[in-house]
mmCIF file of C-alpha atoms and ligand atoms in Angstrom:
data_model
loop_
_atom_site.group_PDB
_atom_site.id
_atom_site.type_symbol
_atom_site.label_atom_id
_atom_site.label_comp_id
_atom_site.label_asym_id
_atom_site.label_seq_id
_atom_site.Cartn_x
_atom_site.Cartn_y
_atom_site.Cartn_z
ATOM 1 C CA UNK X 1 -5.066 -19.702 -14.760
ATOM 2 C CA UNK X 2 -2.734 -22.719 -14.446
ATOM 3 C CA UNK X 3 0.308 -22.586 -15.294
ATOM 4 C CA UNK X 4 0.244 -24.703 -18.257
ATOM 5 C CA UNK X 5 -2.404 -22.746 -19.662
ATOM 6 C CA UNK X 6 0.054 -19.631 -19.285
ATOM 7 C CA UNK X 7 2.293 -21.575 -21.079
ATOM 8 C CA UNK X 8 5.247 -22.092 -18.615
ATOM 9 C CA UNK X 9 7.621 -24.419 -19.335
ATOM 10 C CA UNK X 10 7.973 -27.569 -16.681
ATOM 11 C CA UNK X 11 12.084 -26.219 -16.023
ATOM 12 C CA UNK X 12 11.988 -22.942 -14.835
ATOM 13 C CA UNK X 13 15.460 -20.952 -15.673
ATOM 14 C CA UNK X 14 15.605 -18.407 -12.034
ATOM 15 C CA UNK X 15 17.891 -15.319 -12.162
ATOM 16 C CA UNK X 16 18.208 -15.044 -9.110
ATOM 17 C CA UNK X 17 21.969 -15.196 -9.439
ATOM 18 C CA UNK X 18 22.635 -13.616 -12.607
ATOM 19 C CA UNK X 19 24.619 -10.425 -11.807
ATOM 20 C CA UNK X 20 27.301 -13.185 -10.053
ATOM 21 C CA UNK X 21 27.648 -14.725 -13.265
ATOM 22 C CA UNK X 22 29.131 -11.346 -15.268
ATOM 23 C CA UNK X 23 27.461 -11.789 -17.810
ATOM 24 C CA UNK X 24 26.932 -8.848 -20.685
ATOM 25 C CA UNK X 25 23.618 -8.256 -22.406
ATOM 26 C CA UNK X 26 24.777 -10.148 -25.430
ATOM 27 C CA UNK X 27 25.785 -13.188 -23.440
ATOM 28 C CA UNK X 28 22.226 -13.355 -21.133
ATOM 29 C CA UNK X 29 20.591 -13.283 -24.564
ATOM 30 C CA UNK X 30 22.256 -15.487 -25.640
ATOM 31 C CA UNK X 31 21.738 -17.589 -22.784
ATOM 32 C CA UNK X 32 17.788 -16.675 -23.236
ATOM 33 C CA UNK X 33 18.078 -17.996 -26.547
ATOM 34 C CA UNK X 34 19.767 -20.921 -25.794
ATOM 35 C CA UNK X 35 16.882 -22.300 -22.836
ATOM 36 C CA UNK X 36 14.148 -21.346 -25.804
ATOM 37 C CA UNK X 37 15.676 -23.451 -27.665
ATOM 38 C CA UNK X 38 15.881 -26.453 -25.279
ATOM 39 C CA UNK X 39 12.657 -25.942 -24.191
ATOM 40 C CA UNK X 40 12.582 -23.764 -21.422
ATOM 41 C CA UNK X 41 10.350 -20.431 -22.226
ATOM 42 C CA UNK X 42 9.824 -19.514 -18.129
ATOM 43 C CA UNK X 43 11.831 -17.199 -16.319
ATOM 44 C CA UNK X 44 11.825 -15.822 -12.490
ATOM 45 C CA UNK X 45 12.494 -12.749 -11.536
ATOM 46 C CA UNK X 46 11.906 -10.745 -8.833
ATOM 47 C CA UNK X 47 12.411 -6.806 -8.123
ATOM 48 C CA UNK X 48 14.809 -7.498 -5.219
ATOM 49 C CA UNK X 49 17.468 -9.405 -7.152
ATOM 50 C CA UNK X 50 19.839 -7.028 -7.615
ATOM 51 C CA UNK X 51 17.902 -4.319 -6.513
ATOM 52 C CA UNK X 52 15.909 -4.268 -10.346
ATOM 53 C CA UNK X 53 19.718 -4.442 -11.889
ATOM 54 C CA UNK X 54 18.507 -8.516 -12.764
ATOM 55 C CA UNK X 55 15.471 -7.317 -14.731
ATOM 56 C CA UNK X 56 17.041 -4.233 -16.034
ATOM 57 C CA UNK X 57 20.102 -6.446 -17.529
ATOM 58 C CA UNK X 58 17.288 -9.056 -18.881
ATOM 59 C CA UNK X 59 14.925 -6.317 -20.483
ATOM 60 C CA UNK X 60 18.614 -4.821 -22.424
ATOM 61 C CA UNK X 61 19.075 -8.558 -23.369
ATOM 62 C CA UNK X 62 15.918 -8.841 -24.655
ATOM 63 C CA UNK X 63 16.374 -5.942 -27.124
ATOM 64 C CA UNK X 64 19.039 -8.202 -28.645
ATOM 65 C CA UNK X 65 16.046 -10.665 -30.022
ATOM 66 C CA UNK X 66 13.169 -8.238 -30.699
ATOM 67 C CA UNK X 67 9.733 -9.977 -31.687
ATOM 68 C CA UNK X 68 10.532 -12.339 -29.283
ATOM 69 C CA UNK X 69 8.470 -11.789 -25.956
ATOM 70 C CA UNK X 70 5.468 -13.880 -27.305
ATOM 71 C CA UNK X 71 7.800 -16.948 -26.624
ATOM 72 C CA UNK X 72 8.522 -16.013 -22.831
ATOM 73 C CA UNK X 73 6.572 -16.136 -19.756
ATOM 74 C CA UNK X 74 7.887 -13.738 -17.620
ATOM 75 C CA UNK X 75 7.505 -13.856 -13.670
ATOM 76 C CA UNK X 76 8.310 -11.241 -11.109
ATOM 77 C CA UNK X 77 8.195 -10.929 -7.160
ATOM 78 C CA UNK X 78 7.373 -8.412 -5.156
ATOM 79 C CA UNK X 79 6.720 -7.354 -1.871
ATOM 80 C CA UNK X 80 10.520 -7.050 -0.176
ATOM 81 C CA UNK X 81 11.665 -3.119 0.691
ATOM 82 C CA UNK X 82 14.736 -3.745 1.843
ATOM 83 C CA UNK X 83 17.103 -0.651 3.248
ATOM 84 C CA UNK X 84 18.029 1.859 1.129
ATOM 85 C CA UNK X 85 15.978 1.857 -1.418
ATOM 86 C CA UNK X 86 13.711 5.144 -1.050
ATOM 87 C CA UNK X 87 12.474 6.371 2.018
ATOM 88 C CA UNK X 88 12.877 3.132 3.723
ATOM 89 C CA UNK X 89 15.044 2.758 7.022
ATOM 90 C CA UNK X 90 13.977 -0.528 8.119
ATOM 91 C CA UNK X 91 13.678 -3.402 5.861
ATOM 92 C CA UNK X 92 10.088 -5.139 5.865
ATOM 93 C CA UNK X 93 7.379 -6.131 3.754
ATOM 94 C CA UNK X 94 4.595 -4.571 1.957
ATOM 95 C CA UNK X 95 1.507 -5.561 0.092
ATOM 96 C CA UNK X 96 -0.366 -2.503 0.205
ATOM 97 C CA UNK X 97 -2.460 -1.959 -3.011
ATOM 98 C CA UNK X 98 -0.707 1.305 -3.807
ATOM 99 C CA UNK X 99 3.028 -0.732 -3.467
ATOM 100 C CA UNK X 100 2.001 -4.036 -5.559
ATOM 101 C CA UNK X 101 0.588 -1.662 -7.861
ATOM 102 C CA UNK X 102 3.458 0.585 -8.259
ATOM 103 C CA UNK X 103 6.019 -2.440 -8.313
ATOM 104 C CA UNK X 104 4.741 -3.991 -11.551
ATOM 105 C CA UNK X 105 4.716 -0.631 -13.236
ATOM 106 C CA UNK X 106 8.212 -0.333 -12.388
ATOM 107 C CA UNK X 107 9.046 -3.679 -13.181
ATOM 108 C CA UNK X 108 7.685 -3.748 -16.688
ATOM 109 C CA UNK X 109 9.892 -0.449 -17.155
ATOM 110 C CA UNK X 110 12.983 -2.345 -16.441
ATOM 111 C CA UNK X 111 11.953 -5.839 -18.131
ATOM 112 C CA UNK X 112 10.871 -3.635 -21.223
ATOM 113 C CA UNK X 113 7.686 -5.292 -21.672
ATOM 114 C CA UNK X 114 3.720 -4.031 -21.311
ATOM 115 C CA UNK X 115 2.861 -7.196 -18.754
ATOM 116 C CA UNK X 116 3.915 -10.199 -16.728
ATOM 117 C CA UNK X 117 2.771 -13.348 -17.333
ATOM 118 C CA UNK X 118 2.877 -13.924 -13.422
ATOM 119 C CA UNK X 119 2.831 -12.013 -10.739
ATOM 120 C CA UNK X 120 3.803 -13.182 -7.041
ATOM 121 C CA UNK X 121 3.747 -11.467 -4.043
ATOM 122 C CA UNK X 122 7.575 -12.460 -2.326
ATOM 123 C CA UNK X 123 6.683 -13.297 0.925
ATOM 124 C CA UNK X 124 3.895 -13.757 3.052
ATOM 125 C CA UNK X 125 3.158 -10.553 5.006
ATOM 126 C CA UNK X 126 2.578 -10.365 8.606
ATOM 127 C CA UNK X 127 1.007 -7.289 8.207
ATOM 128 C CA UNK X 128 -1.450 -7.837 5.148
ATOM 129 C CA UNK X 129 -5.049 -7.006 4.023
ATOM 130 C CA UNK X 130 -6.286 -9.588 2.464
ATOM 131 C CA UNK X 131 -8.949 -7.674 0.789
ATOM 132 C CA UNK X 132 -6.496 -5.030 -0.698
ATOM 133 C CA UNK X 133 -4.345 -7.699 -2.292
ATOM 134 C CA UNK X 134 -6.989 -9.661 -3.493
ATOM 135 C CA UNK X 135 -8.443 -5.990 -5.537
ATOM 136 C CA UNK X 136 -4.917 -5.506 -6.508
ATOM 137 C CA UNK X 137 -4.681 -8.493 -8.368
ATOM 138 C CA UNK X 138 -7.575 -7.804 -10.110
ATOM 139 C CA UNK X 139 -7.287 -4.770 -10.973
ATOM 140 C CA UNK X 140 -3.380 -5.712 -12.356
ATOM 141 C CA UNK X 141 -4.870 -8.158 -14.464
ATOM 142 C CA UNK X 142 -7.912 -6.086 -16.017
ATOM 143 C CA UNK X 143 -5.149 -3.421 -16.709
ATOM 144 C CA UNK X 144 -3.626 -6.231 -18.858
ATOM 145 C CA UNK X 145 -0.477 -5.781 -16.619
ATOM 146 C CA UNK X 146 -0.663 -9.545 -15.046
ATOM 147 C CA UNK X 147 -1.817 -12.096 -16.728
ATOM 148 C CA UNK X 148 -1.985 -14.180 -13.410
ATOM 149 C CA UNK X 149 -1.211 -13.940 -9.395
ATOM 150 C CA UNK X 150 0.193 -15.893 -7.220
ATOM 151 C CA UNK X 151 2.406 -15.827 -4.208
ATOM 152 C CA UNK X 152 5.830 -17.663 -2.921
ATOM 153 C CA UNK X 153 6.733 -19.251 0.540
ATOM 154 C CA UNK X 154 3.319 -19.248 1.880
ATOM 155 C CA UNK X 155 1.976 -21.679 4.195
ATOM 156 C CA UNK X 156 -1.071 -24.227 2.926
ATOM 157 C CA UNK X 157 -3.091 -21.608 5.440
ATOM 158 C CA UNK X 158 -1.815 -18.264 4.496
ATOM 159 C CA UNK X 159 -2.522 -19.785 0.938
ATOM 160 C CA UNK X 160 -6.037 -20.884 1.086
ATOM 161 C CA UNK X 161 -6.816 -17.734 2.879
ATOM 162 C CA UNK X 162 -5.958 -15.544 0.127
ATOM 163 C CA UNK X 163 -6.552 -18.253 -2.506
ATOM 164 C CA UNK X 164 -10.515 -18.041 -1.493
ATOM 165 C CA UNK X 165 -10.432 -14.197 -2.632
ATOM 166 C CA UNK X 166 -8.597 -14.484 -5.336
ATOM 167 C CA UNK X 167 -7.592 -16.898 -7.912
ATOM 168 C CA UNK X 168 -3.951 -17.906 -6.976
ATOM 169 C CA UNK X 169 -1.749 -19.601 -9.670
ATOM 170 C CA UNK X 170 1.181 -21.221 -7.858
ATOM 171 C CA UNK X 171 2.921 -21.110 -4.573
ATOM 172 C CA UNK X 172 6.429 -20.588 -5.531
ATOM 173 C CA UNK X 173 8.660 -22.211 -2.376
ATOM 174 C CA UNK X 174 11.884 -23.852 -1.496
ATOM 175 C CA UNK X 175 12.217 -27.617 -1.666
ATOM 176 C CA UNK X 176 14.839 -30.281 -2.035
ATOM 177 C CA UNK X 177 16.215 -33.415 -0.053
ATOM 178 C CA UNK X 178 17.681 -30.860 2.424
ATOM 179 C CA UNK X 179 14.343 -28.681 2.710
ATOM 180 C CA UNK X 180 11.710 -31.266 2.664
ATOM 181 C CA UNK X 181 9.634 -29.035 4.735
ATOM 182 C CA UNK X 182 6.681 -28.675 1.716
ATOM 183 C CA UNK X 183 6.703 -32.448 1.610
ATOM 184 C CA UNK X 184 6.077 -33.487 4.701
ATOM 185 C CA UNK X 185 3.256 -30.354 5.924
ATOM 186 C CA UNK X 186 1.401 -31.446 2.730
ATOM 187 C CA UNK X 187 1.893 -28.496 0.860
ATOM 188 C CA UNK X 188 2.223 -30.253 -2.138
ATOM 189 C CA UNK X 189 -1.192 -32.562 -1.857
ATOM 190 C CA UNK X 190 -2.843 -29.473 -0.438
ATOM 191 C CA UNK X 191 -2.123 -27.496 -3.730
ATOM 192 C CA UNK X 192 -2.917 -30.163 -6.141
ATOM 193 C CA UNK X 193 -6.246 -30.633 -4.678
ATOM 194 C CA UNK X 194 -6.695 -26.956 -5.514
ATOM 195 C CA UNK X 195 -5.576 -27.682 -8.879
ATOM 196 C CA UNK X 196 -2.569 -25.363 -8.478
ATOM 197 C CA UNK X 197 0.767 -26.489 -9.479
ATOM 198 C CA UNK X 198 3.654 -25.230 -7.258
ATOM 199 C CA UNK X 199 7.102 -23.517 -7.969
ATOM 200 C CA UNK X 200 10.092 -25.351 -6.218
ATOM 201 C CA UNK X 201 13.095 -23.009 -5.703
ATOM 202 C CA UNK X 202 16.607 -23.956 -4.865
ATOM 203 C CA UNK X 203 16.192 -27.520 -6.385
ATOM 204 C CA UNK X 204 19.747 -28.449 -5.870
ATOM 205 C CA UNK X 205 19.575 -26.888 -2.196
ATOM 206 C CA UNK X 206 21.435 -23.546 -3.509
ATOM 207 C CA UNK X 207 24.553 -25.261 -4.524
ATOM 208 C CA UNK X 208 24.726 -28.097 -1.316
ATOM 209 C CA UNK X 209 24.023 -30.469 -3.012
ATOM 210 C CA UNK X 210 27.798 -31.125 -4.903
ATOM 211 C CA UNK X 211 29.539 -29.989 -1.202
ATOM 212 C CA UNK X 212 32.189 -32.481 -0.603
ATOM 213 C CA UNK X 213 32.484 -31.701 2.799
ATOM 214 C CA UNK X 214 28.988 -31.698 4.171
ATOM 215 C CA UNK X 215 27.987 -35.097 4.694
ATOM 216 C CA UNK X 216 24.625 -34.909 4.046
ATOM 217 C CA UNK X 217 25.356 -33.657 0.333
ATOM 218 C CA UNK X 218 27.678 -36.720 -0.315
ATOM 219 C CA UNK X 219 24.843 -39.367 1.037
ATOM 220 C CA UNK X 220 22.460 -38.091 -0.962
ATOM 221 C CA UNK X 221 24.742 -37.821 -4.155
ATOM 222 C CA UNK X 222 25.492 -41.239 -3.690
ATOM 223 C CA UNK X 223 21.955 -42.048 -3.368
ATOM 224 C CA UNK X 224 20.705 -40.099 -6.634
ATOM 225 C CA UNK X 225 23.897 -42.059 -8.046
ATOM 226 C CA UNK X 226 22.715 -45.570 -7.136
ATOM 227 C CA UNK X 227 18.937 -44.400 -9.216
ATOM 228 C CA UNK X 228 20.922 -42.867 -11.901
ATOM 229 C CA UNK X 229 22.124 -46.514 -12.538
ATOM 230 C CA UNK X 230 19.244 -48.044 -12.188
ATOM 231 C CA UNK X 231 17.139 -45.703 -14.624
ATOM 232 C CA UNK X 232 20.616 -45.305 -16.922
ATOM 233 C CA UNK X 233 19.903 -41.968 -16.777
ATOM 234 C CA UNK X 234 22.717 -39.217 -18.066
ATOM 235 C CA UNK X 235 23.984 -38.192 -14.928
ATOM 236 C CA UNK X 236 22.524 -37.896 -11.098
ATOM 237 C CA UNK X 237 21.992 -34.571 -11.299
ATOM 238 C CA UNK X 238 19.091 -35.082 -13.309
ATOM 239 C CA UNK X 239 17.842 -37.531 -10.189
ATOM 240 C CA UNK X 240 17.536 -34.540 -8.285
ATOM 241 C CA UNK X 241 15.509 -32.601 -10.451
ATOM 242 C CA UNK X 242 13.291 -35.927 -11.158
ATOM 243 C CA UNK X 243 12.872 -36.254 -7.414
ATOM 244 C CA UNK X 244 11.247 -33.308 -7.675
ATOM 245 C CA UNK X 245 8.840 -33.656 -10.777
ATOM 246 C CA UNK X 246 8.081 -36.879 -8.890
ATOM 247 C CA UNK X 247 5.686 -34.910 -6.246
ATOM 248 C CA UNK X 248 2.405 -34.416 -6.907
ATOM 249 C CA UNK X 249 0.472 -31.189 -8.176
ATOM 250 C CA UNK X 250 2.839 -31.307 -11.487
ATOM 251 C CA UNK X 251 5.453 -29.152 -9.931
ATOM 252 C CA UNK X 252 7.506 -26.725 -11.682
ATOM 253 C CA UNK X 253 11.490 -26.280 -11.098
ATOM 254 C CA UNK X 254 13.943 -23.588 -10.754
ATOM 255 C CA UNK X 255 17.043 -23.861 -11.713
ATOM 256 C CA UNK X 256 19.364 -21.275 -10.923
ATOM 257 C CA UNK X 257 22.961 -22.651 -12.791
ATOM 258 C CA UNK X 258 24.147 -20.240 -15.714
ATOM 259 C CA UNK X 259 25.534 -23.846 -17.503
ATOM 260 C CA UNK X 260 23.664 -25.293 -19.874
ATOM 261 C CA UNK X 261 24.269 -28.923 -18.916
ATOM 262 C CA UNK X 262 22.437 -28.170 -15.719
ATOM 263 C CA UNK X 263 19.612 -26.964 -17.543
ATOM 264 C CA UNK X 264 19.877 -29.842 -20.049
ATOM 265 C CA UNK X 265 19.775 -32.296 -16.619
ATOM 266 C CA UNK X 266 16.993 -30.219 -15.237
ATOM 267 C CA UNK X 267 15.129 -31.134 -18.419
ATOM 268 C CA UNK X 268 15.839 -34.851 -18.375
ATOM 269 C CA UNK X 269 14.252 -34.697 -15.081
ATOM 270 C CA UNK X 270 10.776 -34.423 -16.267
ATOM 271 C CA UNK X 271 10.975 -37.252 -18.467
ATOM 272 C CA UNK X 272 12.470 -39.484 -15.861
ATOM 273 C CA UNK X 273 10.037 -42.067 -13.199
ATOM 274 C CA UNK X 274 11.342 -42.994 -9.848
ATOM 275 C CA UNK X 275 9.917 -45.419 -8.468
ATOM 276 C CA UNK X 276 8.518 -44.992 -4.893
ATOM 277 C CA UNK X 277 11.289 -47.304 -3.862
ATOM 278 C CA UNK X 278 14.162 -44.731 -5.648
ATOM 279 C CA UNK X 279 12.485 -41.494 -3.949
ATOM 280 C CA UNK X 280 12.480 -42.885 -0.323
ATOM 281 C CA UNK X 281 15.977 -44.287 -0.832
ATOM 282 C CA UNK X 282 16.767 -40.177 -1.549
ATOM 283 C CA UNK X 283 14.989 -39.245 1.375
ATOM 284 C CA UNK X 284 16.264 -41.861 3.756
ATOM 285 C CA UNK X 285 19.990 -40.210 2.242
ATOM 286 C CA UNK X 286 18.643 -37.166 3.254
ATOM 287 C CA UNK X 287 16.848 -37.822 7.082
ATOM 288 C CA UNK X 288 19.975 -40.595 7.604
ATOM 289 C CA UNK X 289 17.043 -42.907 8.878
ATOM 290 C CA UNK X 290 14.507 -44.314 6.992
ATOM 291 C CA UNK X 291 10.680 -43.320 7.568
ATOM 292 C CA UNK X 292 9.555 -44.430 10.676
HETATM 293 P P1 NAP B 1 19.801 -24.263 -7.409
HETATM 294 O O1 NAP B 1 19.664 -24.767 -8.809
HETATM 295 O O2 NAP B 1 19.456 -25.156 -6.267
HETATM 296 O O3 NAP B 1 21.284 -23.757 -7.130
HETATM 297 C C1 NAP B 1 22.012 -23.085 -8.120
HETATM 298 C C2 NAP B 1 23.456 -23.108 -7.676
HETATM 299 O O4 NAP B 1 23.938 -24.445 -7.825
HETATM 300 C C3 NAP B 1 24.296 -22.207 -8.544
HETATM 301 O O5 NAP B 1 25.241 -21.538 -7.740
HETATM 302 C C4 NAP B 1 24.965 -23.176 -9.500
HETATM 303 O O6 NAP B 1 26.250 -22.747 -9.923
HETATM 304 C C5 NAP B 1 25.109 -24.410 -8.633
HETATM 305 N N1 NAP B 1 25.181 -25.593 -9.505
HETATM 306 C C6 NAP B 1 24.232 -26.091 -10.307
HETATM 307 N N2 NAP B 1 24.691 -27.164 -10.977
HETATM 308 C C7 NAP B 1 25.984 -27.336 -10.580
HETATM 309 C C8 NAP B 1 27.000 -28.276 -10.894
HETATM 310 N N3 NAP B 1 26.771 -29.287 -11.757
HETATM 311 N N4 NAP B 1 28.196 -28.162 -10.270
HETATM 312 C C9 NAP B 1 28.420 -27.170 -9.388
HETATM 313 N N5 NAP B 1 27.494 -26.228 -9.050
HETATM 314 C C10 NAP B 1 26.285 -26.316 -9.647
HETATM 315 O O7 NAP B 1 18.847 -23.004 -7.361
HETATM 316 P P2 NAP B 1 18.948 -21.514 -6.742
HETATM 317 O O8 NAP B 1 19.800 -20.679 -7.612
HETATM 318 O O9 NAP B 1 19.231 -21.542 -5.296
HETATM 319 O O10 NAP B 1 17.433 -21.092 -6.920
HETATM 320 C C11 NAP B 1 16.856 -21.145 -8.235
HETATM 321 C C12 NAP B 1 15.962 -19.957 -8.471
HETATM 322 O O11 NAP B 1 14.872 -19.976 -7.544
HETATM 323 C C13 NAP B 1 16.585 -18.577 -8.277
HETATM 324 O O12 NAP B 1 17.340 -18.160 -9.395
HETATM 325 C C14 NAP B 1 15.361 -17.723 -8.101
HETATM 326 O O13 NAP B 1 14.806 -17.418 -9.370
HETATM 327 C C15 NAP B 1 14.420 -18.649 -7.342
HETATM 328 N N6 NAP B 1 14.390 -18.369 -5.879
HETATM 329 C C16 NAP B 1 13.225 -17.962 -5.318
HETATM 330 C C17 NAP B 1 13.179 -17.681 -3.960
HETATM 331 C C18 NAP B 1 11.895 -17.215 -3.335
HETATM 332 O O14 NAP B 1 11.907 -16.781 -2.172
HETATM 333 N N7 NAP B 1 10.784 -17.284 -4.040
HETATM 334 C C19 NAP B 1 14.322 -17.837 -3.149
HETATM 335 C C20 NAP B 1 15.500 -18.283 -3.754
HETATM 336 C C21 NAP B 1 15.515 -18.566 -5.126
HETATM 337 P P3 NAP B 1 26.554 -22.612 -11.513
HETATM 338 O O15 NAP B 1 25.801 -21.448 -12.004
HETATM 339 O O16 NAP B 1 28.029 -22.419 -11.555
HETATM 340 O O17 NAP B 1 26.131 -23.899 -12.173
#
């Protein structure tokens, strides 16, 4: 399934970072209310962030708005044992069967709801049968548990490999002016041949970008400033995010801010066209060259 067709929205709202942001169950429904309302039904989890307290808190929210799950699309990650949780002394990854398996169940418990609307294996194992993950998957989804798979920072190779046994959704990975790493291995013509759209994380490079120390961040602020004029756009945060939705494959973005204005930006972003001229002046900001 694409991801339209699961109904995500284009602006992703990641939790990532929600326990830092103190928030009670009232006010992250709130906030769940408030990105429905402007258009953004998608949200990213993952069973690491906060060791399950992220979903936990977001399944209480939830209870706030009952009826309401129809209108979501919930994602989750898996795949990361780090130390300390049971019976584990070293941290490392795991796709087993028996571990994907047993990680939705327990992440449905905590998000309160009978499936995910996509399911992503965390990181790419070094360790992995293919095979196993691939039955997994499908046997997630004929439970009713999933209603799609997928996986996050995997290379075009790693993804094709598992992609040919099973149908991937998206490859969920980092990218922004300062991580252009997805743009320039072709990760992002590589999926959209496959007719997969990818999930970009850290959008605004985790916070860099509005550093007024690191020089990098101020070039390309000044940059995304220069398009904002041009385009009369609202601010130049929304350049960033429209930098982004520029790239092909119809990419999704994460946006991990707990303000709404950022998410309001983030949504201005898909609306807005650089021109090829605008997005090579952001990545010449970026490099401090231009392209050779
Ligand atoms: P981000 O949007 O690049 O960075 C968010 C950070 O930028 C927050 O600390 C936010 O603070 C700050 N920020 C945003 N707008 C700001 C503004 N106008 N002024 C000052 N600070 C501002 O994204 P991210 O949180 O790094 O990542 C987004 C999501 O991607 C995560 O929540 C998670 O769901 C996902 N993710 C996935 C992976 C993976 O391995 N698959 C890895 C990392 C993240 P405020 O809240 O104060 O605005």
């Amino acid at each position: 399934m694409t991801l339209s067709s699961l109904g995500c929205s284009r602006v992703v709202a990641g939790m990532w970072r929600v326990l830092e942001w103190k928030m009670s169950e009232r006010e992250l429904s709130n906030y769940v209310q408030d990105a429905i309302e402007s258009g953004i039904s998608t949200f990213d989890h993952a069973d690491v962030y906060g060791r399950g307290a992220v979903e936990t808190l977001f399944g209480q929210a939830l209870t706030y708005s009952p009826g309401q799950r129809h209108k979501l699309q919930l994602v989750s990650k898996v795949g990361i044992r780090p130390t300390n949780s049971p019976g584990v002394r070293i941290k490392h990854y795991d796709t087993s069967a028996t571990y994907l398996r047993d990680s939705v169940e327990q992440s449905l418990v905590r998000l309160k709801t009978d499936y995910l609307d996509l399911f992503l294996i965390h990181r790419p194992d070094p360790l992995p049968c293919l095979d196993e993950i691939a039955e997994a998957a499908q046997t997630l989804k004929q439970q009713g548990k999933i209603r799609a798979f997928g996986v996050s920072n995997y290379s075009t190779q790693q993804f094709d490999l598992l992609h040919a046994r099973t149908a991937l959704s998206t490859n969920q990975f980092e990218c922004s002016p300062f991580e252009a790493g997805a743009v320039e291995s072709g990760m992002f013509t590589a999926l959209a041949q496959a007719d997969v759209s990818p999930m970009i994380w850290s959008p605004l490079g985790g916070g860099r970008l509005f550093s007024e120390t690191d020089p990098v961040a101020v070039r390309v602020r000044e940059a995304m400033k220069s398009v904002q004029e041009h385009l009369g756009a609202s601010s130049w945060q929304a350049i960033a995010y429209a930098w982004l939705f520029r790239l092909p494959g119809t990419p999704y973005v994460i946006a991990g801010s707990r303000r709404r204005e950022a998410l309001v930006d983030a949504l201005e972003g898909v609306k807005l066209q650089l021109s090829r001229e605008h997005w090579f002046a952001i990545l010449e900001a970026a490099r401090g060259q231009p392209v050779a």
